Amino acid sequence: MRKIDPEKHAARRQVILDAAIACFARKGFHGTSTAEICAEAGMSPGNLFHYFPTKHAIIAAIVEEERQETADFFRELHEAPDLFAALLGFMDAAMGLAADPVYSSLALEIAAEAMRDERIGALVAANDAEMRAALSALIRAAHARGQIDTAIDPEAGARWIAALIDGIFGRIAVDPGFKPDQEGATMHLLLTRFLRPPRDAASASSDAAEIG
Amino acid sequence: MRKIDPEKHAARRQVILDAAIACFARKGFHGTSTAEICAEAGMSPGNLFHYFPTKHAIIAAIVEEERQETADFFRELHEAPDLFAALLGFMDAAMGLAADPVYSSLALEIAAEAMRDERIGALVAANDAEMRAALSALIRAAHARGQIDTAIDPEAGARWIAALIDGIFGRIAVDPGFKPDQEGATMHLLLTRFLRPPRDAASASSDAAEIG
DNA sequence: TAATTATTAGATTGACTACTCTAACAAATA
DNA sequence: TATTTGTTAGAGTAGTCAATCTAATAATTA
């Protein structure tokens, strides 16, 4: 008998995923036919459906791939001496990804699909929760080292940092004048003012008073 | 002969638009068939296509409707005595809209469609440019009154405020724990620290130094 | 009232959809 | 070598899609 070669199998799956990513970024999930993915991947529908049972399974695999990549990125982040600087580095990396039109189109498409299809929604929500958990852990560690203002609640801070990342992708989608490589300075200023510990106790408490 | 009654005509169009909004929010633009819109609107396809030549024209009309509403909102904003407070009010209103699942689904769907269809993309970009122009004008006026830090460039500031709004909708899409009515305080803190004039000149310049 | 035209219904069309089926081919084991 | 089984192709299926067409009806004006 013959056994399945896991490496070859995975490589073949990846060919399909890469083709699907290109198509979904170009025309969206529902705007792409399985025939188009077949053409991009250079294979027959019989072959494609040998590796994925449904079109839905393809986008689910893409979301899972995404999760892996984000998790890998965070694994290295905690070793940095200055955690606030590490956070800025993470945000710069997010800007770099957003600058890639394929990546940003895909991210937006997945977010939209998450609202329509609750199976995708659950996967995306899990990814997001994982990222926010890493971010709030980073904030907590930075609190201990005095690198981020303890007035910032770790969970709330993580949420708004995540919102800012979502916002970057939103800008790419609707604002052709938003150039990631020129917007880094303002983003750093925003994050610095939002998160950095105040120089003296008085100014921190007066900020808090203003938001009442 | 018989002339077209503009009021009746507009009302009938609105029935279709409202039905389409409900459908698009539920299942997305490409996930919704014209037959579904007909069912929701309670009319035949012949009738629907009497008022809109294509399905695309329907979503285009929805985007235009959106533009009107945003413009109306900004018209009143400039008369406020405290422009920073007015901005916070605007952001609170955005959070209120985002809390409506129909509105937020639709906004995300339109953003995703803007990346796929350049005709929609152009409409959405025009809306966004209009909103950012209003925001930067508000920042400039606030500069003159000392209500917003002059270290914030009006255009860059407007871009990142817009990014924050996009981010709110992103949170709604992927983070079920994001409750708009509980996140206002952190948002106000972020905006206050980002935009408010510093209490003394020294701290403003030291912020600037940190982002180098 | 007669003529005109806006409005509406609903069956229909041809293209397209995700996916299946059958069968051939290729590789690896016994 | 013989056999098993993973891999591939491509025609085919049942159904859906946006949009059209024909024709009937309702409202307005002359």
XYZ file of C-alpha atoms (C1' of nucleotides) in Angstrom:
484
model
C 0.000 0.000 0.000
C 0.886 3.612 -0.244
C 1.001 6.171 2.619
C 0.353 9.879 2.341
C 3.520 11.991 2.373
C 2.778 14.749 4.911
C 5.274 17.169 3.404
C 3.991 16.826 -0.140
C 0.430 16.997 1.118
C 1.115 20.196 3.061
C 2.949 21.749 0.122
C 0.045 21.027 -2.190
C -2.399 22.536 0.293
C -0.198 25.612 0.470
C -0.341 26.047 -3.299
C -4.122 26.187 -3.006
C -4.031 28.562 -0.028
C -1.652 30.959 -1.797
C -3.839 30.953 -4.894
C -6.944 31.550 -2.776
C -5.271 34.415 -0.895
C -4.426 36.127 -4.174
C -7.987 35.672 -5.439
C -9.758 36.673 -2.223
C -7.606 39.805 -1.922
C -8.483 40.709 -5.512
C -12.191 39.932 -5.643
C -13.304 38.959 -2.140
C -14.457 35.607 -0.798
C -17.903 35.563 -2.387
C -16.640 37.276 -5.511
C -14.143 34.490 -6.169
C -15.329 31.253 -7.737
C -13.677 27.948 -6.955
C -12.928 27.743 -10.685
C -10.848 30.911 -10.370
C -8.879 29.461 -7.472
C -8.282 26.347 -9.582
C -6.997 28.448 -12.470
C -4.702 30.478 -10.183
C -3.396 27.292 -8.572
C -3.102 25.543 -11.931
C -5.200 22.526 -11.047
C -8.580 20.957 -11.662
C -11.589 21.306 -9.342
C -11.366 17.565 -8.693
C -7.890 18.119 -7.340
C -8.747 21.202 -5.314
C -11.666 19.490 -3.611
C -9.425 16.549 -2.857
C -7.499 18.808 -0.447
C -10.344 20.965 0.896
C -13.902 19.695 1.316
C -15.502 23.135 0.752
C -14.635 26.674 -0.226
C -15.351 27.635 3.371
C -12.615 25.261 4.582
C -10.130 27.190 2.461
C -10.773 30.545 4.117
C -10.807 28.865 7.524
C -7.334 27.488 6.813
C -6.165 30.965 5.818
C -7.393 32.390 9.122
C -5.582 29.640 11.004
C -2.370 30.375 9.109
C -2.734 34.001 10.142
C -3.011 32.990 13.797
C 0.234 31.068 13.679
C 2.106 34.040 12.233
C 0.873 36.486 14.873
C 1.674 34.041 17.672
C 5.216 33.578 16.317
C 5.742 37.323 16.299
C 4.720 37.755 19.938
C 6.891 34.914 21.168
C 10.013 37.016 20.579
C 8.576 40.275 21.836
C 8.670 39.586 25.556
C 12.449 39.290 25.700
C 13.031 42.939 24.800
C 14.633 45.143 27.490
C 12.321 48.099 26.757
C 8.793 46.747 26.405
C 7.333 50.061 25.293
C 9.885 50.167 22.482
C 8.987 46.566 21.674
C 5.330 47.605 21.391
C 6.256 50.407 19.024
C 8.185 47.838 17.003
C 5.114 45.622 16.873
C 2.985 48.508 15.665
C 5.573 49.372 13.033
C 5.427 45.769 11.865
C 1.638 46.035 11.643
C 2.056 49.158 9.510
C 4.446 47.228 7.297
C 1.900 44.459 6.778
C -0.844 46.985 6.109
C 1.326 48.546 3.408
C 1.071 45.291 1.454
C -2.149 45.645 -0.551
C -2.703 41.898 -0.731
C -2.412 41.512 3.020
C -4.616 44.494 3.833
C -7.323 43.527 1.330
C -7.369 40.046 2.755
C -7.528 41.271 6.351
C -10.519 43.458 5.577
C -12.236 40.725 3.616
C -11.804 38.316 6.515
C -13.193 40.852 8.987
C -16.245 41.396 6.777
C -16.730 37.649 6.353
C -16.454 37.247 10.128
C -19.601 39.336 10.494
C -21.520 37.200 7.993
C -20.391 33.683 8.810
C -20.305 32.862 12.488
C -17.899 29.952 11.982
C -15.334 32.376 10.548
C -16.362 34.883 13.196
C -15.468 32.436 15.950
C -12.052 31.712 14.445
C -11.263 35.394 13.987
C -12.472 36.225 17.492
C -10.170 33.536 18.903
C -7.203 34.967 16.989
C -8.014 38.431 18.234
C -8.399 37.295 21.830
C -5.009 35.617 21.602
C -3.382 38.803 20.326
C -5.029 40.941 22.989
C -3.920 38.513 25.679
C -0.330 38.889 24.476
C -0.695 42.669 24.401
C -2.152 42.931 27.884
C 0.570 40.611 29.234
C 3.107 42.940 27.672
C 1.464 45.982 29.277
C 1.438 44.268 32.664
C 5.144 43.423 32.385
C 5.837 46.992 31.311
C 3.916 48.275 34.345
C 6.265 46.330 36.612
C 9.260 47.921 34.923
C 7.815 51.429 34.877
C 7.783 51.515 31.074
C 4.030 52.020 30.676
C 1.760 54.201 32.819
C -0.015 52.117 35.459
C -3.102 54.306 34.928
C -3.615 52.284 31.728
C -5.656 49.175 32.449
C -3.934 46.269 30.644
C -7.118 44.893 29.059
C -8.533 48.269 28.043
C -5.128 49.368 26.761
C -4.792 46.187 24.717
C -8.278 46.746 23.254
C -7.464 50.243 22.062
C -4.095 49.225 20.683
C -5.932 46.516 18.759
C -8.451 49.147 17.643
C -5.576 51.237 16.357
C -4.294 48.290 14.318
C -7.779 47.744 12.885
C -7.798 51.462 12.145
C -4.579 51.249 10.152
C -6.182 48.671 7.871
C -9.282 50.820 7.635
C -7.196 53.787 6.533
C -5.530 51.710 3.837
C -8.971 50.698 2.579
C -10.581 54.111 2.303
C -7.843 56.755 2.361
C -5.480 56.611 -0.635
C -3.426 59.434 0.951
C -2.561 57.318 3.984
C 1.068 56.277 3.406
C 2.221 53.889 6.132
C 5.850 54.929 5.761
C 4.932 58.567 6.471
C 2.484 58.022 9.293
C 4.818 56.298 11.740
C 5.822 59.509 13.530
C 2.257 60.525 14.397
C 1.458 56.977 15.490
C 4.493 56.959 17.810
C 3.438 60.312 19.236
C -0.076 59.023 19.868
C 1.150 55.835 21.548
C 3.749 57.704 23.580
C 1.270 60.196 24.940
C -1.354 57.529 25.561
C 0.863 54.977 27.289
C 4.026 56.521 28.701
C 4.273 57.086 32.446
C 3.882 60.785 33.329
C 6.945 62.687 34.488
C 5.222 63.665 37.727
C 2.216 62.316 39.606
C 0.256 65.587 39.334
C -0.167 65.513 35.554
C -1.424 61.927 35.544
C -4.226 62.628 37.973
C -5.239 65.788 36.111
C -5.606 63.721 32.899
C -7.926 61.402 34.746
C -9.958 64.333 36.041
C -10.465 65.650 32.527
C -12.247 62.603 31.222
C -15.023 62.608 33.867
C -49.749 62.753 -19.980
C -48.511 61.771 -16.593
C -45.450 63.192 -14.781
C -43.337 61.429 -12.169
C -44.074 62.497 -8.594
C -40.617 63.153 -7.069
C -41.775 62.519 -3.518
C -43.433 59.212 -4.249
C -40.490 58.184 -6.378
C -37.996 59.002 -3.606
C -40.127 57.203 -1.016
C -40.250 54.081 -3.161
C -36.482 54.183 -3.652
C -36.061 54.491 0.096
C -38.121 51.346 0.674
C -35.668 49.499 -1.552
C -32.620 51.058 0.123
C -33.865 50.174 3.605
C -34.518 46.608 2.522
C -31.083 46.368 0.911
C -29.382 47.776 4.028
C -31.030 45.121 6.165
C -30.004 42.372 3.740
C -26.439 43.585 3.174
C -25.863 43.918 6.920
C -27.123 40.379 7.398
C -25.450 38.560 4.527
C -23.135 40.992 2.793
C -23.371 42.529 -0.656
C -22.388 39.476 -2.677
C -24.178 37.150 -0.274
C -27.481 38.903 -0.880
C -29.496 38.136 -4.012
C -31.696 40.741 -5.641
C -34.561 38.326 -5.036
C -33.918 38.617 -1.289
C -34.008 42.406 -1.490
C -37.282 42.118 -3.403
C -38.745 39.872 -0.707
C -37.599 42.221 2.083
C -39.009 45.218 0.227
C -42.192 43.353 -0.692
C -41.972 43.910 -4.416
C -41.187 42.113 -7.649
C -37.809 42.191 -9.432
C -39.436 44.043 -12.289
C -40.361 46.791 -9.865
C -36.997 46.877 -8.140
C -35.112 47.200 -11.405
C -37.477 49.954 -12.422
C -35.955 52.104 -9.673
C -32.340 50.917 -9.817
C -30.686 49.753 -13.026
C -28.304 47.340 -11.278
C -27.563 45.857 -7.881
C -24.415 47.964 -7.858
C -26.478 51.152 -8.136
C -28.236 50.175 -4.916
C -25.090 50.006 -2.816
C -23.810 53.184 -4.455
C -26.988 54.962 -3.342
C -26.468 53.648 0.191
C -22.958 55.087 0.281
C -24.269 58.430 -0.926
C -26.944 58.429 1.774
C -24.186 57.824 4.329
C -22.266 60.848 3.052
C -25.248 63.134 3.563
C -25.691 62.006 7.146
C -22.052 62.587 8.099
C -22.056 66.005 6.462
C -25.200 66.973 8.389
C -23.557 65.976 11.644
C -20.475 68.128 11.049
C -22.462 71.193 10.077
C -23.560 71.668 13.681
C -20.240 70.777 15.239
C -18.331 73.973 14.460
C -20.599 76.182 16.550
C -19.583 74.553 19.831
C -17.710 76.764 22.334
C -15.265 73.979 23.294
C -14.126 72.291 20.081
C -12.225 69.537 21.867
C -15.403 68.653 23.762
C -17.260 68.759 20.439
C -14.759 66.267 19.036
C -15.302 63.973 21.994
C -19.019 64.274 21.330
C -18.482 63.294 17.715
C -16.457 60.257 18.772
C -19.152 59.282 21.257
C -21.681 59.495 18.444
C -19.460 57.229 16.323
C -19.383 54.740 19.198
C -23.160 54.925 19.353
C -23.464 54.111 15.653
C -20.946 51.287 15.997
C -23.054 49.807 18.785
C -25.845 49.266 16.253
C -25.063 45.881 14.697
C -26.838 46.726 11.446
C -24.854 49.914 11.012
C -21.506 48.375 11.902
C -21.998 45.321 9.692
C -22.924 47.579 6.827
C -19.933 49.869 7.383
C -17.537 46.943 7.306
C -19.202 45.435 4.285
C -18.914 48.729 2.414
C -15.233 49.063 3.342
C -14.548 45.547 2.070
C -16.489 46.202 -1.118
C -14.524 49.422 -1.589
C -11.366 47.359 -1.916
C -12.917 45.101 -4.565
C -14.910 47.508 -6.694
C -13.124 50.696 -7.575
C -16.361 52.546 -8.330
C -17.476 51.987 -4.736
C -13.899 52.659 -3.627
C -13.993 56.099 -5.236
C -17.307 56.974 -3.557
C -16.103 55.806 -0.154
C -12.788 57.628 -0.541
C -14.660 60.840 -1.355
C -16.825 60.445 1.759
C -13.764 59.823 3.865
C -11.894 62.813 2.431
C -14.902 64.992 3.236
C -14.971 63.784 6.830
C -11.227 64.283 7.286
C -11.486 67.793 5.841
C -14.132 68.610 8.449
C -11.982 67.091 11.190
C -8.830 68.967 10.216
C -10.793 72.213 9.974
C -12.030 71.551 13.487
C -8.483 70.924 14.718
C -7.261 74.138 13.086
C -10.036 76.151 14.734
C -9.238 74.479 18.045
C -5.578 75.422 17.629
C -6.551 79.072 17.369
C -8.518 78.803 20.604
C -5.852 76.816 22.453
C -8.151 73.802 22.803
C -5.938 71.359 20.924
C -2.154 71.080 21.049
C -0.561 72.916 18.118
C 2.051 70.144 17.959
C -0.683 68.063 16.324
C -0.681 68.597 12.583
C -4.322 69.063 11.514
C -4.187 66.604 8.592
C -2.200 63.940 10.447
C -4.397 64.359 13.510
C -7.543 63.999 11.392
C -6.116 60.841 9.793
C -5.495 59.158 13.135
C -8.848 60.198 14.528
C -10.398 58.631 11.438
C -8.237 55.557 12.020
C -9.591 55.371 15.542
C -13.158 55.435 14.198
C -12.307 52.661 11.743
C -10.790 50.836 14.694
C -14.004 51.032 16.684
C -15.847 49.273 13.865
C -13.056 46.741 13.635
C -13.396 45.985 17.351
C -17.126 45.440 16.966
C -16.437 42.990 14.155
C -13.859 40.786 15.856
C -14.029 41.390 19.615
C -17.318 40.339 21.218
C -16.048 41.709 24.556
C -15.821 45.245 23.193
C -18.839 47.041 24.641
C -19.078 50.587 23.275
C -20.876 51.861 26.357
C -17.994 50.720 28.580
C -15.106 51.828 26.400
C -15.867 55.535 26.316
C -13.649 56.392 29.282
C -10.510 54.856 27.814
C -11.227 56.480 24.460
C -11.576 59.879 26.125
C -8.312 59.315 27.969
C -6.542 58.397 24.738
C -7.899 61.413 22.872
C -7.178 63.753 25.771
C -3.572 62.679 26.090
C -3.081 62.685 22.325
C -4.648 66.051 21.540
C -4.796 68.287 24.598
C -2.320 71.152 24.885
C 0.393 70.405 27.470
C 0.320 72.276 30.738
C 3.836 73.650 30.170
C 6.016 74.017 27.077
C 8.753 71.723 28.417
C 6.659 68.539 28.426
C 5.449 69.056 24.837
C 8.958 69.253 23.455
C 10.082 66.238 25.453
C 7.251 64.182 23.904
C 8.503 65.179 20.498
C 12.023 64.148 21.431
C 10.869 60.695 22.462
C 9.466 59.736 19.107
C 12.704 60.391 17.159
C -63.610 60.252 -21.501
C -59.325 59.160 -24.100
C -54.605 59.090 -24.353
C -50.416 58.797 -22.201
C -47.157 57.098 -19.222
C -45.597 55.644 -14.641
C -45.735 51.584 -12.001
C -46.009 46.841 -11.039
C -45.924 41.618 -11.491
C -43.893 37.480 -12.498
C -42.217 34.167 -15.797
C -38.014 33.699 -18.225
C -33.093 33.724 -19.731
C -28.408 32.480 -20.231
C -24.529 32.623 -17.544
C -22.447 31.091 -13.542
C -22.065 28.532 -8.951
C -20.057 25.072 -5.621
C -19.344 20.731 -5.778
C -19.573 15.518 -7.486
C -18.534 11.636 -10.285
C -16.009 8.570 -12.962
C -12.031 7.134 -14.458
C -7.290 7.349 -15.442
C -2.566 7.747 -13.655
C 1.406 7.488 -10.477
C 3.899 6.012 -6.677
C 4.998 3.060 -3.158
C 4.772 -1.311 -0.722
C 4.529 -6.477 -0.380
C 5.853 -7.555 -10.469
C 1.191 -7.020 -8.551
C -1.703 -4.438 -5.900
C -3.105 -0.923 -3.268
C -4.084 3.744 -2.774
C -2.990 8.629 -3.139
C -3.433 12.045 -6.763
C -5.236 14.248 -10.728
C -8.341 15.607 -14.657
C -12.406 17.268 -16.512
C -17.115 16.571 -17.824
C -21.346 16.896 -15.513
C -25.277 18.271 -12.010
C -28.628 20.714 -9.744
C -29.365 24.941 -8.489
C -28.785 30.158 -8.158
C -27.771 34.606 -10.045
C -28.590 39.419 -11.926
C -31.165 41.205 -15.156
C -34.875 41.238 -19.048
C -39.259 40.926 -21.226
C -44.021 41.113 -21.788
C -47.959 42.555 -20.348
C -51.343 44.258 -17.166
C -52.851 48.114 -14.239
C -53.120 52.665 -12.087
C -52.784 57.469 -12.137
C -52.616 61.727 -14.378
C -53.556 65.172 -17.926
C -55.771 66.979 -22.164
